[in-house]
Amino acid sequence: MDYVFDFSFLESFRSEIISGVRLTILLTVVSILPGFALGTACAVGRLYGPRWLQTAVTIYIEAIRNTPLIIQVFWLFFGLAVLGARIGPFNAAVIALVINTGAYSAEIMRAGFQAIPKGQLEAANCLAMTRRQIFWNIQLPQAAELVYPALVSQFILMMLATSIMSQISVEELTGVGYQVQSITFRGFDVYLVIAALYLALATMLRLCLHGAAQLAFTRLRRLRTPL
Amino acid sequence: MTVISMNSVHTPVAPQTGVQPMVSFRDVHKSFGALEVLKGIDLDVMPGQVAALIGRSGSGKSTALRCINGLEKINGGELTVCGRNLRARDFELRDLRKEVGIVFQSYNLFPHLTVEQNVTLAPRKVNGLDAAQSRALAAEVLEQVGLSDKALSYPEQLSGGQQQRVAIARSLAMRPQLMLFDEVTSALDPELTGEVLRVIGKLAAGGMTMVLVTHEMAFARQVADLVVYMHQGRVWEAGKGTMLDDPQTVELRQFVGSGL
């Protein structure tokens, strides 16, 4: 093979690529925490809520997990616009990511809550703690710790899934890559670079989440238990 | 005040004073679905007394114990604990549980918290102790169970006997009037059983009112003021520890003779 690499686009499209990376990071960062919070709330609703709430949450989770993210985004962006609700492409993208991540992390957190031995909750009840105190001090920290590796995977999948958002003109990294490729016709080189950038971003996100775990889970840090 | 039941032999156990019993069962019934587990229990435990519930598996002794702090709801009769009628309309379970500690066979410690945090979580959240008060409290109760040097350890770093002593300390930190022990040594080997029983024995000597479900006959005979033999959901025979040497019923004779 006598293919000659040409990475000169890195120089000529530098600012576009940087803004694409920024937008990908921004979409990820603003969606993770609300998505996780929504998921946790849904897990609690599905496990401990009244029957109507359990049903509502189950419908939400299954509807989201069994339809493509891109259809969810289109529906939010184009569908709501038809009804006269214009929320803008960036907002549509973030809302879709939060709703999507919420549904998946709800199931992950549900597994975490269910993995806590019932005896602990009985003991906490017998110590006269309220349900709220038990949730915040005993259930949430342990559930999050138990399923943390699965949550990390989910958040990284979510970051990678931001790559479809250029479909509604949110010009994140993949969107920028497509533009550069369509101007330079250097598809091989361009997408190699884009892939490398995603790999770097995913690694950074993994490291950040690992650092967060070290801060949040004191016991793991002190006992040097791997997650 | 005598303990009365239909078809069993009893020794009067409660002293004849004006003091109210700490725990009082009156014809208590409890069913799980169609299965009646408690078929009319009568039992008094006076302040400062140690009562040991013994009997075969399925005799209802653990269920009776769990009724005392409302882990099981009774279906019939009267149950009064620390002056509170558990079936009264204004009965508040959390108020009762501030006064009644319980220790389980499976320890049920919070694995993500240190020993000190396990012990102080409820005092801080429920009783509103501040950091300094709770640290002093932890030091005090850990001293009582002989684990002062383990305050900063995590449960997984401790032996079963040590974990069970932490569980005892965690209950003591709520300053209970009454302590319940549900087969707390059943998961431990004989050596570790000894260290836990010594702690319980010390508490008994200190005047703590206790109800314990146990398979440790020698221990029951030694520390209990009142030994209650349960059989088929009834108090079959009750009395001082010496009753084990001279059983009045065939069932208790068989039970003691089986070497448990």
Tab-separated table of C-alpha atoms in Angstrom:
chain	number	residue	atom	x	y	z
A	1	MET	CA	0.000	0.000	0.000
A	2	ASP	CA	1.402	3.351	-0.926
A	3	TYR	CA	-1.110	5.508	0.915
A	4	VAL	CA	0.373	8.796	2.063
A	5	PHE	CA	-1.058	10.256	5.222
A	6	ASP	CA	-1.927	13.919	5.170
A	7	PHE	CA	-2.750	15.544	8.469
A	8	SER	CA	-2.486	19.104	7.261
A	9	PHE	CA	-6.227	19.537	7.913
A	10	LEU	CA	-5.339	19.575	11.599
A	11	GLU	CA	-3.753	22.957	11.011
A	12	SER	CA	-6.274	24.394	8.554
A	13	PHE	CA	-9.346	23.275	10.537
A	14	ARG	CA	-7.790	23.646	13.967
A	15	SER	CA	-10.400	25.969	15.438
A	16	GLU	CA	-13.306	23.891	14.061
A	17	ILE	CA	-11.870	20.723	15.549
A	18	ILE	CA	-11.265	22.402	18.898
A	19	SER	CA	-14.799	23.732	19.002
A	20	GLY	CA	-16.071	20.241	18.104
A	21	VAL	CA	-14.122	18.715	20.992
A	22	ARG	CA	-15.416	21.436	23.306
A	23	LEU	CA	-18.992	20.825	22.316
A	24	THR	CA	-18.643	17.081	22.823
A	25	ILE	CA	-17.194	17.679	26.290
A	26	LEU	CA	-19.904	20.217	27.093
A	27	LEU	CA	-22.731	17.873	26.026
A	28	THR	CA	-21.222	15.113	28.146
A	29	VAL	CA	-20.513	17.158	31.243
A	30	VAL	CA	-23.908	18.829	31.450
A	31	SER	CA	-25.782	15.561	30.847
A	32	ILE	CA	-24.040	13.126	33.210
A	33	LEU	CA	-25.139	14.446	36.598
A	34	PRO	CA	-28.765	15.253	35.703
A	35	GLY	CA	-28.978	11.900	33.909
A	36	PHE	CA	-27.635	10.069	36.942
A	37	ALA	CA	-29.945	12.008	39.284
A	38	LEU	CA	-32.956	11.260	37.081
A	39	GLY	CA	-31.961	7.598	36.911
A	40	THR	CA	-31.552	7.334	40.676
A	41	ALA	CA	-34.905	9.000	41.250
A	42	CYS	CA	-36.523	6.591	38.798
A	43	ALA	CA	-34.871	3.579	40.429
A	44	VAL	CA	-36.255	4.698	43.782
A	45	GLY	CA	-39.678	5.332	42.260
A	46	ARG	CA	-39.724	1.925	40.621
A	47	LEU	CA	-38.597	0.130	43.785
A	48	TYR	CA	-40.360	1.993	46.570
A	49	GLY	CA	-42.947	4.271	44.962
A	50	PRO	CA	-46.708	3.830	44.897
A	51	ARG	CA	-48.057	1.499	42.227
A	52	TRP	CA	-48.966	4.289	39.759
A	53	LEU	CA	-45.446	5.716	39.979
A	54	GLN	CA	-43.880	2.287	39.487
A	55	THR	CA	-45.967	1.860	36.350
A	56	ALA	CA	-45.158	5.328	35.032
A	57	VAL	CA	-41.421	4.891	35.628
A	58	THR	CA	-41.421	1.437	34.049
A	59	ILE	CA	-43.136	2.772	30.925
A	60	TYR	CA	-40.594	5.604	30.678
A	61	ILE	CA	-37.605	3.278	31.136
A	62	GLU	CA	-38.795	0.692	28.638
A	63	ALA	CA	-39.890	3.296	26.069
A	64	ILE	CA	-36.454	4.921	26.129
A	65	ARG	CA	-34.397	1.740	26.241
A	66	ASN	CA	-36.253	0.223	23.323
A	67	THR	CA	-36.123	3.120	20.871
A	68	PRO	CA	-33.093	4.669	19.125
A	69	LEU	CA	-31.542	7.747	20.682
A	70	ILE	CA	-31.592	9.521	17.341
A	71	ILE	CA	-35.380	9.105	17.083
A	72	GLN	CA	-35.705	10.507	20.606
A	73	VAL	CA	-33.627	13.525	19.556
A	74	PHE	CA	-35.580	14.014	16.318
A	75	TRP	CA	-38.834	13.783	18.187
A	76	LEU	CA	-37.714	16.401	20.710
A	77	PHE	CA	-36.260	18.715	18.060
A	78	PHE	CA	-38.486	18.373	15.002
A	79	GLY	CA	-41.552	16.878	16.641
A	80	LEU	CA	-41.944	19.476	19.361
A	81	ALA	CA	-41.258	22.227	16.822
A	82	VAL	CA	-44.352	21.079	14.915
A	83	LEU	CA	-46.321	21.635	18.098
A	84	GLY	CA	-44.819	25.115	18.315
A	85	ALA	CA	-42.284	24.358	21.069
A	86	ARG	CA	-38.884	25.375	19.701
A	87	ILE	CA	-36.241	24.435	22.247
A	88	GLY	CA	-33.111	24.841	20.087
A	89	PRO	CA	-30.747	22.111	18.921
A	90	PHE	CA	-28.334	22.225	21.872
A	91	ASN	CA	-31.141	22.070	24.420
A	92	ALA	CA	-32.822	19.257	22.512
A	93	ALA	CA	-29.559	17.335	22.477
A	94	VAL	CA	-28.973	17.770	26.211
A	95	ILE	CA	-32.549	16.886	27.137
A	96	ALA	CA	-32.406	13.767	24.976
A	97	LEU	CA	-29.098	12.700	26.529
A	98	VAL	CA	-30.408	13.248	30.064
A	99	ILE	CA	-33.622	11.340	29.372
A	100	ASN	CA	-31.705	8.529	27.679
A	101	THR	CA	-29.004	8.233	30.351
A	102	GLY	CA	-31.693	8.500	33.035
A	103	ALA	CA	-33.473	5.421	31.730
A	104	TYR	CA	-30.329	3.305	31.528
A	105	SER	CA	-28.863	4.422	34.853
A	106	ALA	CA	-32.239	3.823	36.509
A	107	GLU	CA	-31.892	0.118	35.793
A	108	ILE	CA	-28.248	0.107	36.878
A	109	MET	CA	-29.053	1.855	40.162
A	110	ARG	CA	-32.029	-0.423	40.738
A	111	ALA	CA	-29.641	-3.370	40.666
A	112	GLY	CA	-27.444	-1.515	43.157
A	113	PHE	CA	-30.279	-0.850	45.587
A	114	GLN	CA	-31.481	-4.424	45.356
A	115	ALA	CA	-28.000	-5.779	46.060
A	116	ILE	CA	-27.901	-4.235	49.549
A	117	PRO	CA	-28.704	-6.944	52.111
A	118	LYS	CA	-32.146	-6.418	53.663
A	119	GLY	CA	-30.677	-6.964	57.118
A	120	GLN	CA	-28.840	-3.652	56.937
A	121	LEU	CA	-32.072	-1.785	56.320
A	122	GLU	CA	-33.719	-3.695	59.153
A	123	ALA	CA	-30.850	-2.738	61.451
A	124	ALA	CA	-31.107	0.911	60.403
A	125	ASN	CA	-34.866	0.857	60.988
A	126	CYS	CA	-34.285	-0.610	64.433
A	127	LEU	CA	-31.912	2.265	65.194
A	128	ALA	CA	-34.913	4.583	64.711
A	129	MET	CA	-33.529	6.117	61.526
A	130	THR	CA	-36.082	7.598	59.114
A	131	ARG	CA	-36.481	6.335	55.548
A	132	ARG	CA	-34.858	9.513	54.288
A	133	GLN	CA	-31.838	9.089	56.593
A	134	ILE	CA	-31.502	5.451	55.596
A	135	PHE	CA	-31.637	6.338	51.912
A	136	TRP	CA	-28.992	9.075	51.982
A	137	ASN	CA	-26.612	7.479	54.486
A	138	ILE	CA	-26.873	3.776	53.775
A	139	GLN	CA	-28.614	2.930	50.520
A	140	LEU	CA	-27.376	5.574	48.063
A	141	PRO	CA	-23.645	5.423	48.887
A	142	GLN	CA	-23.586	1.639	48.785
A	143	ALA	CA	-25.731	1.264	45.672
A	144	ALA	CA	-23.599	3.774	43.772
A	145	GLU	CA	-20.428	2.014	44.878
A	146	LEU	CA	-21.723	-1.439	43.953
A	147	VAL	CA	-22.680	-0.477	40.407
A	148	TYR	CA	-20.057	2.187	39.774
A	149	PRO	CA	-18.202	0.320	36.997
A	150	ALA	CA	-21.500	-0.141	35.136
A	151	LEU	CA	-22.314	3.547	35.598
A	152	VAL	CA	-18.925	4.556	34.222
A	153	SER	CA	-19.527	2.414	31.124
A	154	GLN	CA	-22.937	3.983	30.700
A	155	PHE	CA	-21.559	7.524	30.941
A	156	ILE	CA	-18.862	6.742	28.385
A	157	LEU	CA	-21.447	5.239	26.061
A	158	MET	CA	-23.406	8.443	26.488
A	159	MET	CA	-20.365	10.534	25.547
A	160	LEU	CA	-19.849	8.427	22.426
A	161	ALA	CA	-23.558	8.765	21.638
A	162	THR	CA	-23.226	12.554	21.441
A	163	SER	CA	-21.719	11.811	18.016
A	164	ILE	CA	-25.203	11.669	16.484
A	165	MET	CA	-26.089	15.210	17.544
A	166	SER	CA	-24.757	16.800	14.343
A	167	GLN	CA	-27.942	15.377	12.806
A	168	ILE	CA	-29.763	18.277	14.423
A	169	SER	CA	-26.930	20.722	13.617
A	170	VAL	CA	-25.149	20.483	16.943
A	171	GLU	CA	-21.661	20.524	15.440
A	172	GLU	CA	-19.806	18.343	17.914
A	173	LEU	CA	-16.696	16.385	17.074
A	174	THR	CA	-18.310	13.972	14.614
A	175	GLY	CA	-20.124	16.806	12.860
A	176	VAL	CA	-16.876	18.711	12.491
A	177	GLY	CA	-15.170	15.581	11.192
A	178	TYR	CA	-17.839	15.160	8.557
A	179	GLN	CA	-17.421	18.765	7.414
A	180	VAL	CA	-13.634	18.511	7.233
A	181	GLN	CA	-13.869	15.240	5.357
A	182	SER	CA	-16.359	16.632	2.873
A	183	ILE	CA	-14.047	19.536	2.082
A	184	THR	CA	-10.685	17.741	2.074
A	185	PHE	CA	-11.817	14.262	0.918
A	186	ARG	CA	-9.261	12.831	3.363
A	187	GLY	CA	-11.776	10.513	5.020
A	188	PHE	CA	-9.214	7.965	6.136
A	189	ASP	CA	-6.985	10.492	7.895
A	190	VAL	CA	-9.817	12.641	9.233
A	191	TYR	CA	-11.786	9.837	10.869
A	192	LEU	CA	-8.594	8.295	12.211
A	193	VAL	CA	-7.955	11.574	14.017
A	194	ILE	CA	-11.579	11.862	15.141
A	195	ALA	CA	-11.456	8.319	16.517
A	196	ALA	CA	-8.196	9.082	18.336
A	197	LEU	CA	-9.802	12.197	19.842
A	198	TYR	CA	-12.808	10.170	21.063
A	199	LEU	CA	-10.415	7.624	22.528
A	200	ALA	CA	-8.543	10.404	24.330
A	201	LEU	CA	-11.811	11.966	25.573
A	202	ALA	CA	-13.129	8.612	26.785
A	203	THR	CA	-9.873	7.925	28.606
A	204	MET	CA	-10.004	11.338	30.255
A	205	LEU	CA	-13.617	10.813	31.272
A	206	ARG	CA	-12.732	7.403	32.700
A	207	LEU	CA	-9.886	8.970	34.702
A	208	CYS	CA	-12.138	11.772	35.978
A	209	LEU	CA	-14.813	9.280	37.032
A	210	HIS	CA	-12.181	7.143	38.695
A	211	GLY	CA	-10.954	10.192	40.599
A	212	ALA	CA	-14.525	11.014	41.624
A	213	ALA	CA	-14.884	7.457	42.940
A	214	GLN	CA	-11.749	7.839	45.025
A	215	LEU	CA	-13.248	10.982	46.571
A	216	ALA	CA	-16.733	9.572	47.057
A	217	PHE	CA	-15.968	6.062	48.271
A	218	THR	CA	-13.729	6.554	51.286
A	219	ARG	CA	-13.522	2.877	52.157
A	220	LEU	CA	-12.242	1.890	48.711
A	221	ARG	CA	-9.594	4.603	48.948
A	222	ARG	CA	-8.488	3.665	52.460
A	223	LEU	CA	-8.438	-0.075	51.861
A	224	ARG	CA	-7.091	0.317	48.306
A	225	THR	CA	-9.848	-1.906	46.998
A	226	PRO	CA	-10.062	-1.800	43.208
A	227	LEU	CA	-13.487	-0.780	41.954
B	1	MET	CA	-47.598	-11.357	88.948
B	2	THR	CA	-47.595	-14.830	87.520
B	3	VAL	CA	-47.239	-16.076	84.028
B	4	ILE	CA	-50.235	-18.066	82.993
B	5	SER	CA	-50.773	-20.276	80.032
B	6	MET	CA	-53.065	-23.151	79.210
B	7	ASN	CA	-51.074	-26.319	78.941
B	8	SER	CA	-47.685	-25.698	80.408
B	9	VAL	CA	-45.952	-25.567	83.755
B	10	HIS	CA	-44.810	-22.228	85.130
B	11	THR	CA	-42.877	-20.775	87.958
B	12	PRO	CA	-43.835	-17.271	89.086
B	13	VAL	CA	-40.986	-15.140	87.877
B	14	ALA	CA	-41.729	-11.477	88.304
B	15	PRO	CA	-41.115	-10.052	91.768
B	16	GLN	CA	-44.211	-8.776	93.568
B	17	THR	CA	-43.466	-5.080	93.519
B	18	GLY	CA	-45.040	-1.943	92.101
B	19	VAL	CA	-42.451	-1.836	89.360
B	20	GLN	CA	-43.911	-2.141	85.874
B	21	PRO	CA	-42.466	-4.845	83.622
B	22	MET	CA	-40.197	-3.635	80.822
B	23	VAL	CA	-41.748	-6.157	78.470
B	24	SER	CA	-45.173	-7.645	78.977
B	25	PHE	CA	-46.797	-10.193	76.673
B	26	ARG	CA	-50.473	-10.918	77.348
B	27	ASP	CA	-52.015	-13.695	75.277
B	28	VAL	CA	-50.008	-12.553	72.255
B	29	HIS	CA	-50.858	-14.192	68.948
B	30	LYS	CA	-48.958	-13.916	65.712
B	31	SER	CA	-49.639	-15.596	62.378
B	32	PHE	CA	-47.867	-15.610	59.055
B	33	GLY	CA	-50.751	-16.261	56.701
B	34	ALA	CA	-52.430	-19.465	57.825
B	35	LEU	CA	-49.493	-20.455	60.002
B	36	GLU	CA	-49.945	-19.448	63.643
B	37	VAL	CA	-46.466	-19.001	65.069
B	38	LEU	CA	-47.343	-17.547	68.461
B	39	LYS	CA	-50.391	-19.131	70.058
B	40	GLY	CA	-50.977	-16.965	73.086
B	41	ILE	CA	-47.751	-15.907	74.766
B	42	ASP	CA	-47.705	-14.584	78.339
B	43	LEU	CA	-44.420	-13.285	79.602
B	44	ASP	CA	-43.061	-10.497	81.812
B	45	VAL	CA	-39.534	-9.161	81.829
B	46	MET	CA	-38.844	-6.782	84.711
B	47	PRO	CA	-36.332	-3.908	84.568
B	48	GLY	CA	-32.817	-5.247	85.080
B	49	GLN	CA	-33.828	-8.797	84.273
B	50	VAL	CA	-32.217	-10.998	81.674
B	51	ALA	CA	-34.648	-13.310	79.908
B	52	ALA	CA	-33.396	-16.115	77.688
B	53	LEU	CA	-35.764	-17.611	75.132
B	54	ILE	CA	-34.825	-21.163	74.270
B	55	GLY	CA	-36.475	-23.833	72.204
B	56	ARG	CA	-36.336	-25.734	68.959
B	57	SER	CA	-36.241	-24.075	65.554
B	58	GLY	CA	-39.764	-23.054	64.675
B	59	SER	CA	-40.870	-22.785	68.298
B	60	GLY	CA	-41.576	-19.073	67.821
B	61	LYS	CA	-38.786	-17.705	70.006
B	62	SER	CA	-37.262	-15.435	67.354
B	63	THR	CA	-40.706	-14.245	66.287
B	64	ALA	CA	-41.552	-13.413	69.894
B	65	LEU	CA	-38.316	-11.434	70.174
B	66	ARG	CA	-38.953	-9.585	66.917
B	67	CYS	CA	-42.435	-8.602	68.108
B	68	ILE	CA	-40.865	-6.714	71.003
B	69	ASN	CA	-39.469	-3.941	68.814
B	70	GLY	CA	-42.178	-4.115	66.192
B	71	LEU	CA	-40.255	-6.014	63.517
B	72	GLU	CA	-43.274	-8.301	63.513
B	73	LYS	CA	-46.775	-6.981	64.182
B	74	ILE	CA	-48.837	-9.034	66.583
B	75	ASN	CA	-52.304	-10.188	65.534
B	76	GLY	CA	-53.863	-10.579	68.928
B	77	GLY	CA	-53.386	-9.921	72.627
B	78	GLU	CA	-51.494	-7.116	74.326
B	79	LEU	CA	-47.810	-6.303	74.112
B	80	THR	CA	-46.350	-3.536	76.254
B	81	VAL	CA	-42.694	-2.543	75.915
B	82	CYS	CA	-41.037	0.260	77.914
B	83	GLY	CA	-44.485	1.429	78.981
B	84	ARG	CA	-45.801	1.639	75.416
B	85	ASN	CA	-48.693	-0.441	74.207
B	86	LEU	CA	-47.690	-1.595	70.736
B	87	ARG	CA	-51.313	-1.776	69.628
B	88	ALA	CA	-52.320	1.647	70.928
B	89	ARG	CA	-53.651	4.041	68.332
B	90	ASP	CA	-51.012	6.686	69.082
B	91	PHE	CA	-48.151	4.188	69.151
B	92	GLU	CA	-45.041	5.471	67.335
B	93	LEU	CA	-42.644	2.725	66.295
B	94	ARG	CA	-39.633	5.068	66.003
B	95	ASP	CA	-40.108	6.312	69.577
B	96	LEU	CA	-40.014	2.721	70.823
B	97	ARG	CA	-36.951	1.915	68.757
B	98	LYS	CA	-35.013	4.769	70.315
B	99	GLU	CA	-35.311	2.827	73.573
B	100	VAL	CA	-34.923	-0.755	72.380
B	101	GLY	CA	-31.680	-1.988	70.865
B	102	ILE	CA	-31.433	-5.180	68.841
B	103	VAL	CA	-28.484	-7.279	67.706
B	104	PHE	CA	-28.899	-9.815	64.895
B	105	GLN	CA	-27.253	-13.099	64.056
B	106	SER	CA	-25.856	-11.619	60.826
B	107	TYR	CA	-24.388	-8.432	62.452
B	108	ASN	CA	-25.889	-6.216	59.716
B	109	LEU	CA	-23.139	-3.615	60.009
B	110	PHE	CA	-22.907	-0.905	57.356
B	111	PRO	CA	-19.876	-2.071	55.329
B	112	HIS	CA	-19.089	1.294	53.734
B	113	LEU	CA	-18.657	3.000	57.115
B	114	THR	CA	-15.875	2.713	59.682
B	115	VAL	CA	-16.561	1.120	63.045
B	116	GLU	CA	-16.856	4.582	64.579
B	117	GLN	CA	-19.226	5.756	61.846
B	118	ASN	CA	-21.330	2.611	62.245
B	119	VAL	CA	-21.659	3.336	65.939
B	120	THR	CA	-22.350	7.067	65.659
B	121	LEU	CA	-24.577	7.233	62.562
B	122	ALA	CA	-27.889	6.837	64.387
B	123	PRO	CA	-26.911	8.964	67.421
B	124	ARG	CA	-25.921	11.784	65.055
B	125	LYS	CA	-28.906	11.525	62.709
B	126	VAL	CA	-31.612	10.498	65.169
B	127	ASN	CA	-30.492	12.110	68.410
B	128	GLY	CA	-28.677	15.069	66.869
B	129	LEU	CA	-25.270	14.584	68.500
B	130	ASP	CA	-22.473	16.759	67.134
B	131	ALA	CA	-19.073	15.493	65.997
B	132	ALA	CA	-17.327	15.854	69.368
B	133	GLN	CA	-20.191	14.278	71.330
B	134	SER	CA	-20.464	11.368	68.939
B	135	ARG	CA	-16.717	10.720	69.016
B	136	ALA	CA	-16.784	10.588	72.811
B	137	LEU	CA	-19.807	8.313	72.678
B	138	ALA	CA	-18.076	5.978	70.215
B	139	ALA	CA	-15.012	5.821	72.436
B	140	GLU	CA	-17.208	4.935	75.407
B	141	VAL	CA	-19.259	2.153	73.810
B	142	LEU	CA	-16.291	0.677	71.933
B	143	GLU	CA	-14.465	0.513	75.245
B	144	GLN	CA	-17.443	-1.390	76.665
B	145	VAL	CA	-17.114	-4.057	73.983
B	146	GLY	CA	-13.316	-4.045	74.076
B	147	LEU	CA	-12.733	-2.610	70.613
B	148	SER	CA	-11.275	0.824	71.340
B	149	ASP	CA	-8.438	0.232	68.905
B	150	LYS	CA	-10.762	-0.601	65.989
B	151	ALA	CA	-12.616	2.717	65.700
B	152	LEU	CA	-11.129	3.518	62.302
B	153	SER	CA	-11.289	-0.001	60.873
B	154	TYR	CA	-13.933	-1.127	58.417
B	155	PRO	CA	-16.195	-4.117	59.153
B	156	GLU	CA	-14.527	-6.260	56.478
B	157	GLN	CA	-11.247	-5.926	58.385
B	158	LEU	CA	-12.721	-7.487	61.525
B	159	SER	CA	-13.415	-11.051	62.622
B	160	GLY	CA	-16.996	-12.206	63.057
B	161	GLY	CA	-16.779	-11.861	66.819
B	162	GLN	CA	-15.427	-8.342	66.512
B	163	GLN	CA	-18.136	-7.416	64.026
B	164	GLN	CA	-20.785	-8.705	66.387
B	165	ARG	CA	-19.290	-6.659	69.237
B	166	VAL	CA	-19.418	-3.574	66.991
B	167	ALA	CA	-23.094	-4.342	66.376
B	168	ILE	CA	-23.617	-4.466	70.149
B	169	ALA	CA	-21.761	-1.160	70.536
B	170	ARG	CA	-23.890	0.371	67.781
B	171	SER	CA	-27.036	-0.522	69.720
B	172	LEU	CA	-25.589	0.649	73.035
B	173	ALA	CA	-24.778	4.036	71.484
B	174	MET	CA	-28.515	4.765	71.357
B	175	ARG	CA	-28.596	4.374	75.164
B	176	PRO	CA	-31.373	1.779	75.085
B	177	GLN	CA	-33.419	0.770	78.110
B	178	LEU	CA	-33.776	-2.718	76.706
B	179	MET	CA	-31.516	-4.852	74.545
B	180	LEU	CA	-32.645	-7.715	72.328
B	181	PHE	CA	-30.247	-10.383	71.070
B	182	ASP	CA	-31.403	-12.688	68.281
B	183	GLU	CA	-29.122	-15.743	68.184
B	184	VAL	CA	-26.126	-13.454	68.081
B	185	THR	CA	-23.521	-16.193	68.372
B	186	SER	CA	-25.051	-18.720	65.970
B	187	ALA	CA	-22.783	-17.651	63.105
B	188	LEU	CA	-19.598	-17.730	65.194
B	189	ASP	CA	-17.132	-20.483	66.013
B	190	PRO	CA	-16.747	-21.413	69.709
B	191	GLU	CA	-13.732	-19.189	70.299
B	192	LEU	CA	-15.441	-16.082	68.898
B	193	THR	CA	-18.687	-17.016	70.642
B	194	GLY	CA	-16.845	-16.669	73.953
B	195	GLU	CA	-15.774	-13.072	73.373
B	196	VAL	CA	-19.311	-12.029	72.394
B	197	LEU	CA	-20.919	-13.820	75.344
B	198	ARG	CA	-18.464	-12.158	77.733
B	199	VAL	CA	-19.612	-8.742	76.472
B	200	ILE	CA	-23.260	-9.693	76.910
B	201	GLY	CA	-22.512	-11.119	80.358
B	202	LYS	CA	-20.851	-7.850	81.336
B	203	LEU	CA	-23.896	-5.888	80.177
B	204	ALA	CA	-26.142	-8.172	82.202
B	205	ALA	CA	-23.977	-7.658	85.275
B	206	GLY	CA	-24.248	-3.899	84.678
B	207	GLY	CA	-28.021	-4.111	85.066
B	208	MET	CA	-29.128	-3.889	81.435
B	209	THR	CA	-32.551	-5.373	80.774
B	210	MET	CA	-32.179	-7.960	78.050
B	211	VAL	CA	-34.130	-10.539	76.124
B	212	LEU	CA	-32.042	-13.023	74.221
B	213	VAL	CA	-32.812	-15.878	71.923
B	214	THR	CA	-29.982	-18.331	72.269
B	215	HIS	CA	-28.821	-21.872	71.707
B	216	GLU	CA	-26.099	-21.457	74.339
B	217	MET	CA	-27.691	-23.394	77.193
B	218	ALA	CA	-24.786	-22.973	79.574
B	219	PHE	CA	-24.806	-19.241	78.974
B	220	ALA	CA	-28.587	-19.000	79.426
B	221	ARG	CA	-28.373	-20.888	82.710
B	222	GLN	CA	-25.558	-18.659	83.896
B	223	VAL	CA	-26.729	-15.119	83.045
B	224	ALA	CA	-30.501	-15.384	82.687
B	225	ASP	CA	-32.783	-14.486	85.581
B	226	LEU	CA	-35.578	-16.026	83.588
B	227	VAL	CA	-35.293	-18.917	81.183
B	228	VAL	CA	-38.276	-19.351	78.890
B	229	TYR	CA	-38.645	-22.624	77.051
B	230	MET	CA	-40.864	-22.163	74.006
B	231	HIS	CA	-42.528	-25.034	72.239
B	232	GLN	CA	-45.021	-24.969	69.372
B	233	GLY	CA	-45.698	-21.253	69.715
B	234	ARG	CA	-46.307	-21.322	73.462
B	235	VAL	CA	-44.356	-20.633	76.609
B	236	TRP	CA	-44.012	-24.237	77.684
B	237	GLU	CA	-41.939	-23.844	80.785
B	238	ALA	CA	-40.398	-20.789	82.420
B	239	GLY	CA	-38.297	-20.218	85.471
B	240	LYS	CA	-34.819	-19.675	86.817
B	241	GLY	CA	-31.829	-21.205	85.080
B	242	THR	CA	-31.935	-24.150	87.471
B	243	MET	CA	-35.157	-25.304	85.806
B	244	LEU	CA	-32.936	-26.747	83.086
B	245	ASP	CA	-31.566	-29.214	85.655
B	246	ASP	CA	-35.031	-30.402	86.610
B	247	PRO	CA	-37.424	-30.032	83.658
B	248	GLN	CA	-41.115	-30.404	84.518
B	249	THR	CA	-42.268	-31.228	81.007
B	250	VAL	CA	-41.336	-34.075	78.720
B	251	GLU	CA	-40.608	-31.648	75.911
B	252	LEU	CA	-38.056	-29.602	77.860
B	253	ARG	CA	-36.479	-32.785	79.190
B	254	GLN	CA	-36.047	-34.011	75.631
B	255	PHE	CA	-34.771	-30.616	74.501
B	256	VAL	CA	-32.192	-30.365	77.275
B	257	GLY	CA	-31.310	-34.025	76.821
B	258	SER	CA	-30.676	-33.542	73.120
B	259	GLY	CA	-27.499	-31.787	74.180
B	260	LEU	CA	-28.261	-28.449	72.568
